[in-house]
XYZ file of C-alpha atoms in Angstrom:
627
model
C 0.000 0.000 0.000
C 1.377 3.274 -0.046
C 4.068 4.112 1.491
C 2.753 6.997 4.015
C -0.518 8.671 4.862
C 0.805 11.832 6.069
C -2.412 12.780 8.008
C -2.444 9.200 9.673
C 1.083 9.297 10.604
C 0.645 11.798 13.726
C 2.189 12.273 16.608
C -0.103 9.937 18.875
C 1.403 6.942 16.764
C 4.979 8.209 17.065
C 4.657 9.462 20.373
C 7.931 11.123 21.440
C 9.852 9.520 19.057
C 12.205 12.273 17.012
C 13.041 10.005 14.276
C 9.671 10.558 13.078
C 9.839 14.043 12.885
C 8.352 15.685 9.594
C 10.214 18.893 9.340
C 13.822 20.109 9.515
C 14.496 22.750 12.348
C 14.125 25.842 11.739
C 11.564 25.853 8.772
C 7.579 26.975 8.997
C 5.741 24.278 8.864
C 3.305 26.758 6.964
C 5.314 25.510 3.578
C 4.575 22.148 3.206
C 0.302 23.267 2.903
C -1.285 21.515 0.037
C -0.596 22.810 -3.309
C -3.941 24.499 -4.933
C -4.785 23.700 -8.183
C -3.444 26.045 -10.714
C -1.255 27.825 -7.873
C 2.171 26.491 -8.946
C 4.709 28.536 -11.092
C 5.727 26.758 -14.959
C 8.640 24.534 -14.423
C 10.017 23.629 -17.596
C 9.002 22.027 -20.967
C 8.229 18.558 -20.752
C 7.177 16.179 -24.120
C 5.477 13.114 -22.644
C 6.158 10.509 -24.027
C 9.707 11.758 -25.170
C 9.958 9.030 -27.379
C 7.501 5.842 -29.604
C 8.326 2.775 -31.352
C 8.498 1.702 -34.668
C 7.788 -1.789 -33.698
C 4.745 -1.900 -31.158
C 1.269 -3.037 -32.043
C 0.124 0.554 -30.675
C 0.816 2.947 -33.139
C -0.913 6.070 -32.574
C 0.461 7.845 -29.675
C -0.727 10.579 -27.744
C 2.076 13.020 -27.395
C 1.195 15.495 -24.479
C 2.941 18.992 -24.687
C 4.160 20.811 -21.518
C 5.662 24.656 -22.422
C 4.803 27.983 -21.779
C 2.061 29.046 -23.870
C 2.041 26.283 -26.283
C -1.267 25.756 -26.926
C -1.497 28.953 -29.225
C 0.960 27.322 -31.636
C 0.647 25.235 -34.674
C 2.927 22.381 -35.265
C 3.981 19.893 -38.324
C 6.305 17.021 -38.342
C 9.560 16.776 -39.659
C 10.979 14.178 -40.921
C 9.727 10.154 -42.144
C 8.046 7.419 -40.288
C 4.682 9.308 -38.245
C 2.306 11.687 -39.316
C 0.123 14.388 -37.536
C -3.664 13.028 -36.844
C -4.690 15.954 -34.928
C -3.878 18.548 -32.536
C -6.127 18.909 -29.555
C -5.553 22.206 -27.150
C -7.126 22.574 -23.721
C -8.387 24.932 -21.289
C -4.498 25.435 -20.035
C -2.712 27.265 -22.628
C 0.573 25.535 -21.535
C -0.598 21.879 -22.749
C -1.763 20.580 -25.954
C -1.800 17.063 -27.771
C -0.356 15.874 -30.679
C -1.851 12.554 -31.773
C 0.798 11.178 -34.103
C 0.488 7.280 -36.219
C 3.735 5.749 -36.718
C 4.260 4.051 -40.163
C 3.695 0.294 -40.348
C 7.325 0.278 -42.207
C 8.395 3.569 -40.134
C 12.580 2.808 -39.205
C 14.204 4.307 -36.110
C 14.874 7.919 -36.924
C 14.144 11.278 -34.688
C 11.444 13.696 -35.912
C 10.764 16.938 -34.973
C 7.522 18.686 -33.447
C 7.768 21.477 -34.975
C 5.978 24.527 -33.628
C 4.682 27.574 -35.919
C 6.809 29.879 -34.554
C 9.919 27.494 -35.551
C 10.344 26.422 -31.707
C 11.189 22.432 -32.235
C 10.883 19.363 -29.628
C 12.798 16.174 -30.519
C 11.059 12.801 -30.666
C 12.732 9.594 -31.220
C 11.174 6.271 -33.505
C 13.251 4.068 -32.037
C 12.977 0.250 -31.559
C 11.414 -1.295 -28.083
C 13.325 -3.173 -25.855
C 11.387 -6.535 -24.716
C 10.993 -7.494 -20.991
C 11.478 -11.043 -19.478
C 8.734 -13.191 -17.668
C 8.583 -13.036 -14.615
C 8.000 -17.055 -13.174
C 7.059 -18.658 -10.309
C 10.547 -19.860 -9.897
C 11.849 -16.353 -9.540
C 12.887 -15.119 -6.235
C 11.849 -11.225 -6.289
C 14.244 -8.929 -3.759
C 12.028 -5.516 -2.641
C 14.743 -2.688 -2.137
C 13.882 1.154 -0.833
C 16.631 2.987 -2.937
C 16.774 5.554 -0.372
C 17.602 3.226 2.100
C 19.508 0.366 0.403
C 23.404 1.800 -0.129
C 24.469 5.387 -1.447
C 26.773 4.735 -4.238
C 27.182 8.578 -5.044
C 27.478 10.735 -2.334
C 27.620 13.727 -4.317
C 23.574 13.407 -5.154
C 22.164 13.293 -1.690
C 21.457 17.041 -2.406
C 21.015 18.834 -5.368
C 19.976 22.209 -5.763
C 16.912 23.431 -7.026
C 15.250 20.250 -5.297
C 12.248 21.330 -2.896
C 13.424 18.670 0.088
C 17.506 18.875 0.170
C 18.112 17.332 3.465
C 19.808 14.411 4.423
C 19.238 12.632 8.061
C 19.571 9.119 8.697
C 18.489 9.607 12.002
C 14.930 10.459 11.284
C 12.770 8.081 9.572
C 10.680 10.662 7.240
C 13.854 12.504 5.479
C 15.719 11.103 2.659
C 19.036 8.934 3.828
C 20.725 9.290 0.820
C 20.452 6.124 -1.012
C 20.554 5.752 -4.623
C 20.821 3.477 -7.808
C 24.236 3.463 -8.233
C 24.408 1.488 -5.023
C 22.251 -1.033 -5.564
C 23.759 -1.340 -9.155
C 26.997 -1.371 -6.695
C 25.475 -4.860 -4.458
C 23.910 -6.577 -7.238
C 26.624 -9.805 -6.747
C 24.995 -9.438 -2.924
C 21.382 -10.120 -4.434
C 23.204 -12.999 -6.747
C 23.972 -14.731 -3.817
C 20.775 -14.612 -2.024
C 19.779 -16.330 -5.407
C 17.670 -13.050 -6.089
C 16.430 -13.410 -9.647
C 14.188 -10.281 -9.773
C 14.108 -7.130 -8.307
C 11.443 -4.751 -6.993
C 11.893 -1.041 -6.389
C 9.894 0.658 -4.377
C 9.483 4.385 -6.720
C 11.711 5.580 -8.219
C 10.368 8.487 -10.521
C 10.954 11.969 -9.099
C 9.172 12.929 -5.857
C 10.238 16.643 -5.764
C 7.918 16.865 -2.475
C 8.430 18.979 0.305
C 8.283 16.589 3.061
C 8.564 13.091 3.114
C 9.983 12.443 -0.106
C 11.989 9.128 0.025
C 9.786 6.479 -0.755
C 8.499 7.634 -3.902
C 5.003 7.475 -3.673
C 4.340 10.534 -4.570
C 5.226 11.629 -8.054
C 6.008 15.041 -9.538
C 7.428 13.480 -13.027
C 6.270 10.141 -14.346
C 9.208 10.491 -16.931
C 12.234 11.249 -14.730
C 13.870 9.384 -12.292
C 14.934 11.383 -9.671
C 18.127 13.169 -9.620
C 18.627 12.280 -6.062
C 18.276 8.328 -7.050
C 20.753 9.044 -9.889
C 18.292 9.772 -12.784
C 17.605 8.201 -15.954
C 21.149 6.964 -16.855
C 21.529 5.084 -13.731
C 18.653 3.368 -13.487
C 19.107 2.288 -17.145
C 22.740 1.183 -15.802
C 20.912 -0.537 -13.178
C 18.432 -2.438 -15.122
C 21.320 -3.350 -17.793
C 23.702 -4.649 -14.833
C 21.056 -6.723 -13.334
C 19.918 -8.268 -16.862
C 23.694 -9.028 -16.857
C 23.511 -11.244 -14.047
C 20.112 -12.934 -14.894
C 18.504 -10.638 -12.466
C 14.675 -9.347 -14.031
C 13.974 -5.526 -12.673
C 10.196 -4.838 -11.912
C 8.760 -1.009 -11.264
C 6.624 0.476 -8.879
C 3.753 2.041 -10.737
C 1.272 4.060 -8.840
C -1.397 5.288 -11.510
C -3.913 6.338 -9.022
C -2.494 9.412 -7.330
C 0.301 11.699 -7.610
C 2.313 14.396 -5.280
C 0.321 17.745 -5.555
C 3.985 19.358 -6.800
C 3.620 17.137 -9.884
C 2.843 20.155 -12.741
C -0.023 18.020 -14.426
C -2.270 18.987 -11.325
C -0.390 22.020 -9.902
C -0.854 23.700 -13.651
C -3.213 21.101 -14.637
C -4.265 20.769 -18.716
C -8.000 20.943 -17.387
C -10.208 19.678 -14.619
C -11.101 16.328 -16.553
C -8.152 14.686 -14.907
C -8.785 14.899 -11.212
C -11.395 13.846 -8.925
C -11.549 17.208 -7.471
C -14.866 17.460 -4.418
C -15.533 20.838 -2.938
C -13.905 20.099 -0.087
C -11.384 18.030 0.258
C -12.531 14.112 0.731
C -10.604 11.037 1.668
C -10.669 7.319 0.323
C -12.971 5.521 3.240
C -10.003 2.580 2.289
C -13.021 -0.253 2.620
C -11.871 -2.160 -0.375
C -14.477 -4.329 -0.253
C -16.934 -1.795 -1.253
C -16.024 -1.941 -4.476
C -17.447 -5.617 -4.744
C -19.611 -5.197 -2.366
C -23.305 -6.348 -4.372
C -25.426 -4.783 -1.158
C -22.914 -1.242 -1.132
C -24.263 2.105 -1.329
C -23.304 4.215 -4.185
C -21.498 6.383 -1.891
C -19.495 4.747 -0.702
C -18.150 3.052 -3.730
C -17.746 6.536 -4.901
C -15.473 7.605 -2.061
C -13.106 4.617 -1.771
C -12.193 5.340 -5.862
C -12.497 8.909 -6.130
C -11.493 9.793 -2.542
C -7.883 11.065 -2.039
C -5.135 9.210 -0.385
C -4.212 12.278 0.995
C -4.696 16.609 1.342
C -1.070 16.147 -0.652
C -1.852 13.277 -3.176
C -4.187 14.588 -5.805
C -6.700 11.588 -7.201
C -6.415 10.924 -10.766
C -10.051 10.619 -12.532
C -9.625 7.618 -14.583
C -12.510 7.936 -16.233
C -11.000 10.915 -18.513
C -9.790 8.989 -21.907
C -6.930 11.847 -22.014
C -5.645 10.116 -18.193
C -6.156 6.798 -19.654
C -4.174 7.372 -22.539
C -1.635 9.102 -20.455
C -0.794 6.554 -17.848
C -1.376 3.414 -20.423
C 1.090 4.585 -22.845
C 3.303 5.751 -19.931
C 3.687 1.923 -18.981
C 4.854 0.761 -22.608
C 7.303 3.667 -22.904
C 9.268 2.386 -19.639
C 9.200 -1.139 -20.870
C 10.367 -0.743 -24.561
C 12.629 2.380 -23.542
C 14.663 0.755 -20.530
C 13.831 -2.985 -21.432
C 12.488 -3.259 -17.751
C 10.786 -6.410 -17.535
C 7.441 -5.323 -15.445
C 5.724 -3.910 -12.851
C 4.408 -3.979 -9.131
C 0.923 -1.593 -9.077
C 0.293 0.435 -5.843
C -2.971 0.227 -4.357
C -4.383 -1.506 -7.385
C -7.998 -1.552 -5.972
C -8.138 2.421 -5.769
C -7.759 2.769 -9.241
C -11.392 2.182 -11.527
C -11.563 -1.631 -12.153
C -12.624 -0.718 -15.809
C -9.383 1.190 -16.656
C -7.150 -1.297 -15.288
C -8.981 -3.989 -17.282
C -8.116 -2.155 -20.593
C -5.015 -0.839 -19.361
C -3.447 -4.094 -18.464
C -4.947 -5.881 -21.660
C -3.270 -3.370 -23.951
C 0.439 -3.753 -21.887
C -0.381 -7.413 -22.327
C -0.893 -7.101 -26.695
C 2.433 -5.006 -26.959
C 4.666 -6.912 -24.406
C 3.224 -10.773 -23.678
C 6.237 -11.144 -21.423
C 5.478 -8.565 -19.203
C 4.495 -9.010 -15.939
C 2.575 -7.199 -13.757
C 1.022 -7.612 -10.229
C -1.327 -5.396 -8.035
C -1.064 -4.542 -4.321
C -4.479 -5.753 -3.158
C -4.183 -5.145 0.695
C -7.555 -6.428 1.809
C -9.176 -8.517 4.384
C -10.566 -11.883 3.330
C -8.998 -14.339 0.682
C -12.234 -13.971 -1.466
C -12.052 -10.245 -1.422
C -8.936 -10.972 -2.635
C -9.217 -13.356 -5.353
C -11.978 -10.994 -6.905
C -8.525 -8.874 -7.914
C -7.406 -11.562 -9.859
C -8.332 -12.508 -13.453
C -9.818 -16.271 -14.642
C -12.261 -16.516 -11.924
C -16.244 -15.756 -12.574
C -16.093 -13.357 -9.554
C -13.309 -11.431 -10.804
C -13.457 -7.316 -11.372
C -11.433 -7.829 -14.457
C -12.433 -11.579 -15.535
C -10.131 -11.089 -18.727
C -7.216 -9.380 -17.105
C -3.827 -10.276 -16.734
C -2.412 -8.823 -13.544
C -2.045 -11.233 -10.733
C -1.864 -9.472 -7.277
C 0.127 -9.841 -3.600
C -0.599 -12.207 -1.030
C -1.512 -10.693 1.774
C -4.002 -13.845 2.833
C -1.380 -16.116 2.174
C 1.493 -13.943 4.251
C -1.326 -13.992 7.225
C -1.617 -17.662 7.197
C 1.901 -17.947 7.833
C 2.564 -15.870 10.376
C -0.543 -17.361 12.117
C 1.197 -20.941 11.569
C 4.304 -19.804 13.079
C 3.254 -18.138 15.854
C 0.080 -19.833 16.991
C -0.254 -23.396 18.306
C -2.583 -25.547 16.050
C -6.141 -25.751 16.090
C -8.904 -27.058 13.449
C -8.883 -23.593 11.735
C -6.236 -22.098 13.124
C -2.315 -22.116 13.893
C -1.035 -24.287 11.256
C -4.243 -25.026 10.781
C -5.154 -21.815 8.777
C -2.224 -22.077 6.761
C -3.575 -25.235 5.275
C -6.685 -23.740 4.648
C -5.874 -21.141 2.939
C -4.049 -23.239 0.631
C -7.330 -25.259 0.007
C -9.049 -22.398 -0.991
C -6.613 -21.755 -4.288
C -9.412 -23.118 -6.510
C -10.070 -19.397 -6.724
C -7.473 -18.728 -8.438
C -6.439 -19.791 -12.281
C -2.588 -19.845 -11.776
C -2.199 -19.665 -7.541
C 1.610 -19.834 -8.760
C 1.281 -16.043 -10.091
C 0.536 -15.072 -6.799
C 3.431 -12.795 -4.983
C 3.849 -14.192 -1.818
C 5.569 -12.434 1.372
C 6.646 -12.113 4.999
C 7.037 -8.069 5.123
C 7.186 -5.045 3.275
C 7.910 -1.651 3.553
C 4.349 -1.061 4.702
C 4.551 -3.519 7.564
C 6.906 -4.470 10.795
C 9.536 -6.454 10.001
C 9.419 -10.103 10.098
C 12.293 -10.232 12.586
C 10.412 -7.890 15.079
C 7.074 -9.597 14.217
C 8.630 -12.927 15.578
C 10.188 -11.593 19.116
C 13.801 -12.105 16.961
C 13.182 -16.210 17.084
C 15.709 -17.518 14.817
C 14.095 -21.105 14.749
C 10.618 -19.387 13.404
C 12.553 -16.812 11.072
C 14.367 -20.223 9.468
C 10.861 -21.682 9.137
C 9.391 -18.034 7.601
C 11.960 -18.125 5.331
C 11.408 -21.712 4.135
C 7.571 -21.623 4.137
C 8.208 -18.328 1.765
C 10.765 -20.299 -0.506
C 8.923 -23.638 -1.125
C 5.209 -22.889 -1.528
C 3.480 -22.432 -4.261
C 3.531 -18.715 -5.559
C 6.431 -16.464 -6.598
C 8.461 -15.524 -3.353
C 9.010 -12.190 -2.378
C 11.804 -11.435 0.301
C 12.464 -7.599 1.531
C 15.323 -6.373 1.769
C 17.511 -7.300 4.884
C 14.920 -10.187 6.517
C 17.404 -12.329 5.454
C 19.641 -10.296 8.478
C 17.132 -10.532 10.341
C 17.003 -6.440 10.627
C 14.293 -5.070 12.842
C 12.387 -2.209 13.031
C 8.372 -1.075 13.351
C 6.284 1.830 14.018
C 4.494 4.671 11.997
C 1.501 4.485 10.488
C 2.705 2.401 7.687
C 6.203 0.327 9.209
C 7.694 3.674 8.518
C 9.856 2.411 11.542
C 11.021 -0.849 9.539
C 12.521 1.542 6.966
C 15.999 1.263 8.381
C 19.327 1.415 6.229
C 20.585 -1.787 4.638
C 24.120 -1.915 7.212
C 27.370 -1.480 4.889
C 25.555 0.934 2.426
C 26.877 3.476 3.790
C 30.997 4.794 4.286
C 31.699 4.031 8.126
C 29.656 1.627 8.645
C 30.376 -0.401 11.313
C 28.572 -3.408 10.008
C 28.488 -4.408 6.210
C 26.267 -7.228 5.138
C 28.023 -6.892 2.036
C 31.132 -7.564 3.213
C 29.825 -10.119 5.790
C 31.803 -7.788 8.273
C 30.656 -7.263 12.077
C 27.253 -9.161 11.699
C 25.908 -10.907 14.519
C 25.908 -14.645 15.110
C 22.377 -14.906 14.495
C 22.315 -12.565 11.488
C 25.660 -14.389 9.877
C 23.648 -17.931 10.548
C 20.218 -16.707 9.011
C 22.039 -14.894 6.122
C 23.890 -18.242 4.836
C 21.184 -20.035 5.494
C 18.656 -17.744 2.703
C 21.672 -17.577 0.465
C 22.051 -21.600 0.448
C 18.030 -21.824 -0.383
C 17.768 -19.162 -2.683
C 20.767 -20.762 -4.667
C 19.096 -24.156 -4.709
C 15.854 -22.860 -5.762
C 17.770 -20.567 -8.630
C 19.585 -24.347 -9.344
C 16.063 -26.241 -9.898
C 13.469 -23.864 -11.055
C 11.348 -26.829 -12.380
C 10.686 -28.021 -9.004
C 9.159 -24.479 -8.241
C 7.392 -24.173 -11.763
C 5.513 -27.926 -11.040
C 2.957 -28.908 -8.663
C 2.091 -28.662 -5.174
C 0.676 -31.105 -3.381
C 0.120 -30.952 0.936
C -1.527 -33.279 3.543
C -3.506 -32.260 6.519
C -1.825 -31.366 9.138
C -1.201 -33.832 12.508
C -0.259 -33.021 15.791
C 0.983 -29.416 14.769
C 3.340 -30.638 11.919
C 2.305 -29.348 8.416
C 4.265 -31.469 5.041
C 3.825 -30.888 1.474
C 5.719 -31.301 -1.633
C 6.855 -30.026 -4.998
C 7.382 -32.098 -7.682
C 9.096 -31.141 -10.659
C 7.994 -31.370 -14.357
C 10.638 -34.305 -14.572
C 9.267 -36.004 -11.585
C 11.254 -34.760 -8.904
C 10.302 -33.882 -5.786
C 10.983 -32.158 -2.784
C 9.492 -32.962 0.924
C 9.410 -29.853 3.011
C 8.190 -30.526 7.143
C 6.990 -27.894 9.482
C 6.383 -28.458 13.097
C 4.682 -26.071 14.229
C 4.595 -26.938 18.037
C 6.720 -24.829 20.786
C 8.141 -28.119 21.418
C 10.219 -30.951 19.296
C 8.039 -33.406 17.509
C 8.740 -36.765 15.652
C 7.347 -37.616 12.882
C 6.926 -40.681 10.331
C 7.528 -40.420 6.790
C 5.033 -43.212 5.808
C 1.991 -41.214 4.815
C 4.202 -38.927 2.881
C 5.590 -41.473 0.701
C 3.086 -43.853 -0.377
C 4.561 -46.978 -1.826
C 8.149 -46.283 -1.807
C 8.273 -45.315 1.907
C 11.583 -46.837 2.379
C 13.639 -44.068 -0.073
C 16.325 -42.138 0.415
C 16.119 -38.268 1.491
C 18.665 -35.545 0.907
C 18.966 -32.757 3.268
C 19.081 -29.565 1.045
C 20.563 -27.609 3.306
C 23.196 -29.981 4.587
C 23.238 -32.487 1.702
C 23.420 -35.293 4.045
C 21.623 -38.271 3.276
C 19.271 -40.473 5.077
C 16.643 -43.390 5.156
C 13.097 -42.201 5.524
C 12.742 -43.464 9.004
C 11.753 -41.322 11.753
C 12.668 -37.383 11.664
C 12.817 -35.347 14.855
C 11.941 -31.911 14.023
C 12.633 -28.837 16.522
C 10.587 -26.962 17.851
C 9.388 -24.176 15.180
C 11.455 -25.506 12.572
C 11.491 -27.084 9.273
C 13.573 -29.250 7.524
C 13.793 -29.787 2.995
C 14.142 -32.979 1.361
C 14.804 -34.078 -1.950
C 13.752 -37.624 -2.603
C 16.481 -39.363 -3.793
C 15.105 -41.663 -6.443
């Protein structure tokens, strides 16, 4: 969900706690007031999309004008491969639209937009880069750049940039991490046998307060300068290709930061949900599916605002449709990203993401793309995901987060087992993926940015973080680890798990612990660390057997098994005792007629005879059958 709700993140939920303090000393708080529309000053020419392709399905592109002005002018195009459709002007005099169809034979070239007064704006044909599928026997790494590793110093502040401070001992001001450093720690992520990564936003978030986690937007075309900008996020996603590792953005089409200029000097009111006074989401998800809901309130959990700073985008205008659709090819065939995590996916109007993820879908069939559905109740949830009759987009193609699935386990390893509940629950929940066509497309998870961290959700237990991590890496679905749970890092508090938001240790000069370098850690975080790293590499090693089926049993006396089994018949045992106390088990009803084969331990790679297995208390242990 997003990242921070600054009107829910007051002082009675930080208490006296400084790190959480909004505004640097000194400064009136009277500044960071909520941008009117129309009230901000022109900031520069912008030509959105900058750039099309000569070898997409979608040929006519909308190109939206940003300049001072521009709507009095007339324009032609110079040069071969597109022609001018129309030009559409708006209310705004600084906006107008170009609708331009590339040639079917059209080769890369640049063309100019040339204005009647001789004024001229570059635009590139160029060829599209193609993304990678994402699979269910990826392992997906979520990194906050601004809290990862800075890489170059010399960016943490830049002038002209409305928030220029850096404190890494407050939670809400920007640390000073950047792209370059994670570019810097990709072998890190290789280890952990990370084969996709997730970045929490990374387009510019020129925002007064609060501007690190990049929820926010004031430029859906720019990186920000602060994160290193276009080139080094390009470098980023090149360097991780490099190393077989995918690279998956953080799209947020339903809001933006009220700095952004397309509502601050907005084209016209057709683009916002803009009430008389100002009006907030209720956040009851369920309304939306809800066959007994009042109009209402339907009404105010899509059109209401996230936030007095986080304008609402109306996504019934065709001109925001158009914007934000062909906004998510031109990242994918410019940078050759390879997909894309959508925030708060039920906010935005079921309709729009229907078309809009249908169209990705027709230009890019690799593409992947899933949406944060944050909601209580696993049908609730399923009703976000396509191939079901109950689904809000029944044709669609985005799956969504596991929130239902990420309860379950927590419940499993923190509760003692009962007919629905402990371990209990987890099963269940599992029985209950008839709902979904491909329960493998699922993105399944421990934490996030938006929660406590698994470490402090678990009282620090290493036994149940070993299981966590396990459970995460061996069911069905396509795992999701954030970054540093694998160190065990700690942290909660905020509205949102602001207070999990800590820096990565090492990513920073002076230091004096580096997970990188595997310098200073702990016993415990040295232990847990080696033992993700060995489990990630062995599911990198055998992605069939985490592309294939899952089967499980019921669970007995606290202990949950199930296995995968490969599409070459292998398979893997995986046990979970879920008691606060040892427990033995037999291997019998787990093997069927060849109960007397051999098991190797994947962690150890010791063998042994299927006999009985004493499992600790909380913990798990991975077998593959030795056939």
């Amino acid at each position: 969900m997003l990242g921070l709700l600054v009107c829910l993140v007051t002082a009675s939920l930080h208490g006296q706690d400084d790190r959480f303090q909004k505004f640097p000393a000194g400064v009136e708080e009277s500044i960071y007031a909520p941008v009117a529309p129309g009230e901000a000053q022109f900031r520069g020419a912008s030509v959105m999309p900058p750039s099309w392709f000569v070898d997409l399905p979608t040929r006519q592109v909308d190109v939206l004008i940003y300049d001072l002005a521009v709507g009095a002018q007339t324009f032609t195009v110079e040069g071969q491969g597109a022609r001018l459709l129309k030009t559409v002007g708006y209310p705004n005099g600084n906006y107008v639209k170009l609708s331009l169809l590339v040639d079917a034979s059209a080769k890369p070239t640049t063309l100019q937009l040339r204005r009647g007064d001789g004024k001229a704006y570059p635009f590139e044909l160029a060829k599209a880069r193609r993304p990678q599928a994402l699979r269910s026997s990826d392992l997906i790494y979520l990194i906050m750049p601004d809290r990862f590793a800075n890489g170059e110093p010399s960016n943490d502040v830049l002038a002209g940039m409305t928030q220029r401070g850096v404190d890494r001992g407050k939670v809400l001001f920007r640390h000073g991490g950047d792209l370059q450093g994670v570019t810097a720690h990709l072998d890190y992520l290789s280890e952990l046998g990370v084969t996709a990564l997730w970045l929490n936003p990374v387009l510019e978030n020129d925002q007064p307060y609060e501007s690190y986690h990049g929820y926010a937007a004031t430029d859906h075309y720019r990186v920000d300068d602060r994160l290193g900008g276009n080139a080094a996020y390009q470098t980023l996603i090149d360097s991780a290709h490099a190393r077989g590792i995918k690279v998956l953005m953080d799209m947020v089409p339903n809001h933006v930061g009220d700095r952004h200029f397309l509502y601050a000097d907005m084209p016209d009111r057709s683009w916002w949900h803009l009430p008389d006074s100002f009006t907030r989401s209720n956040f009851r998800i369920p309304s939306v599916l809800d066959p007994h809901a009042a109009p209402s309130d339907q009404r105010q959990m899509l059109n209401g605002w996230f936030d007095k700073h986080m304008p609402d985008f109306d996504q019934d205008a065709p001109d925001v449709r158009r914007y934000f659709t062909q906004l998510a090819l031109w990242w994918v065939g410019a940078t050759g990203q390879d997909g894309y995590r959508v925030d708060t996916y039920p906010y935005s109007d079921p309709a729009f993401m229907a078309e809009w993820s249908r169209e990705l879908k027709a230009n890019f069939p690799t593409l992947c793309f899933f949406g944060e559905v944050w909601v209580d109740g696993l049908p609730n949830q399923a009703a976000f995901v396509p191939g079901v009759e109950t689904a809000v987009d029944p044709g669609g193609n985005t799956s969504v987060t596991d929130f239902q699935l990420k309860d379950a386990i927590m419940e499993a390893l923190q509760q003692e087992q009962s007919w629905v509940g402990g371990v209990g629950k987890l099963w269940l929940t599992l029985t209950q993926d008839y709902l979904y066509e491909d329960p493998n497309a699922l993105v399944t998870f421990l934490d996030n940015h938006d929660l406590s961290r698994l470490a402090t959700s678990l009282g620090g237990d290493e036994a149940k973080l070993r299981s966590a991590i396990t459970l995460l890496l061996t069911l069905r679905g396509t795992p999701m680890l954030y970054y540093g749970t694998e160190l065990a890092l700690e942290g909660a508090g905020g509205g949102f798990g602001e207070g999990g938001r800590i820096d990565m240790p090492g990513g920073w000069e002076g230091d004096g612990v580096d997970a990188f370098a595997n310098r200073g850690l702990s016993p415990k975080q040295a232990s847990l660390l080696r033992y993700t790293q060995r489990l990630g590499q062995y599911r990198r090693a055998n992605p069939d057997l985490f592309e294939g089926e899952m089967m499980h049993w019921v669970p007995e006396d606290g202990v949950y098994v199930f296995s995968r089994k490969g599409v070459a018949g292998r398979r893997l045992l995986i046990v979970y005792n879920s008691n606060g106390f040892a427990k033995t088990t037999e291997f019998g009803r787990y093997l069927g007629e060849a109960p007397d084969v051999q098991l190797r331990d994947v962690m150890t790679d010791a063998i042994r005879q299927a006999g009985p297995l004493e499992i600790v208390a909380k913990g798990t242990a991975v077998f593959e059958i030795v056939e």
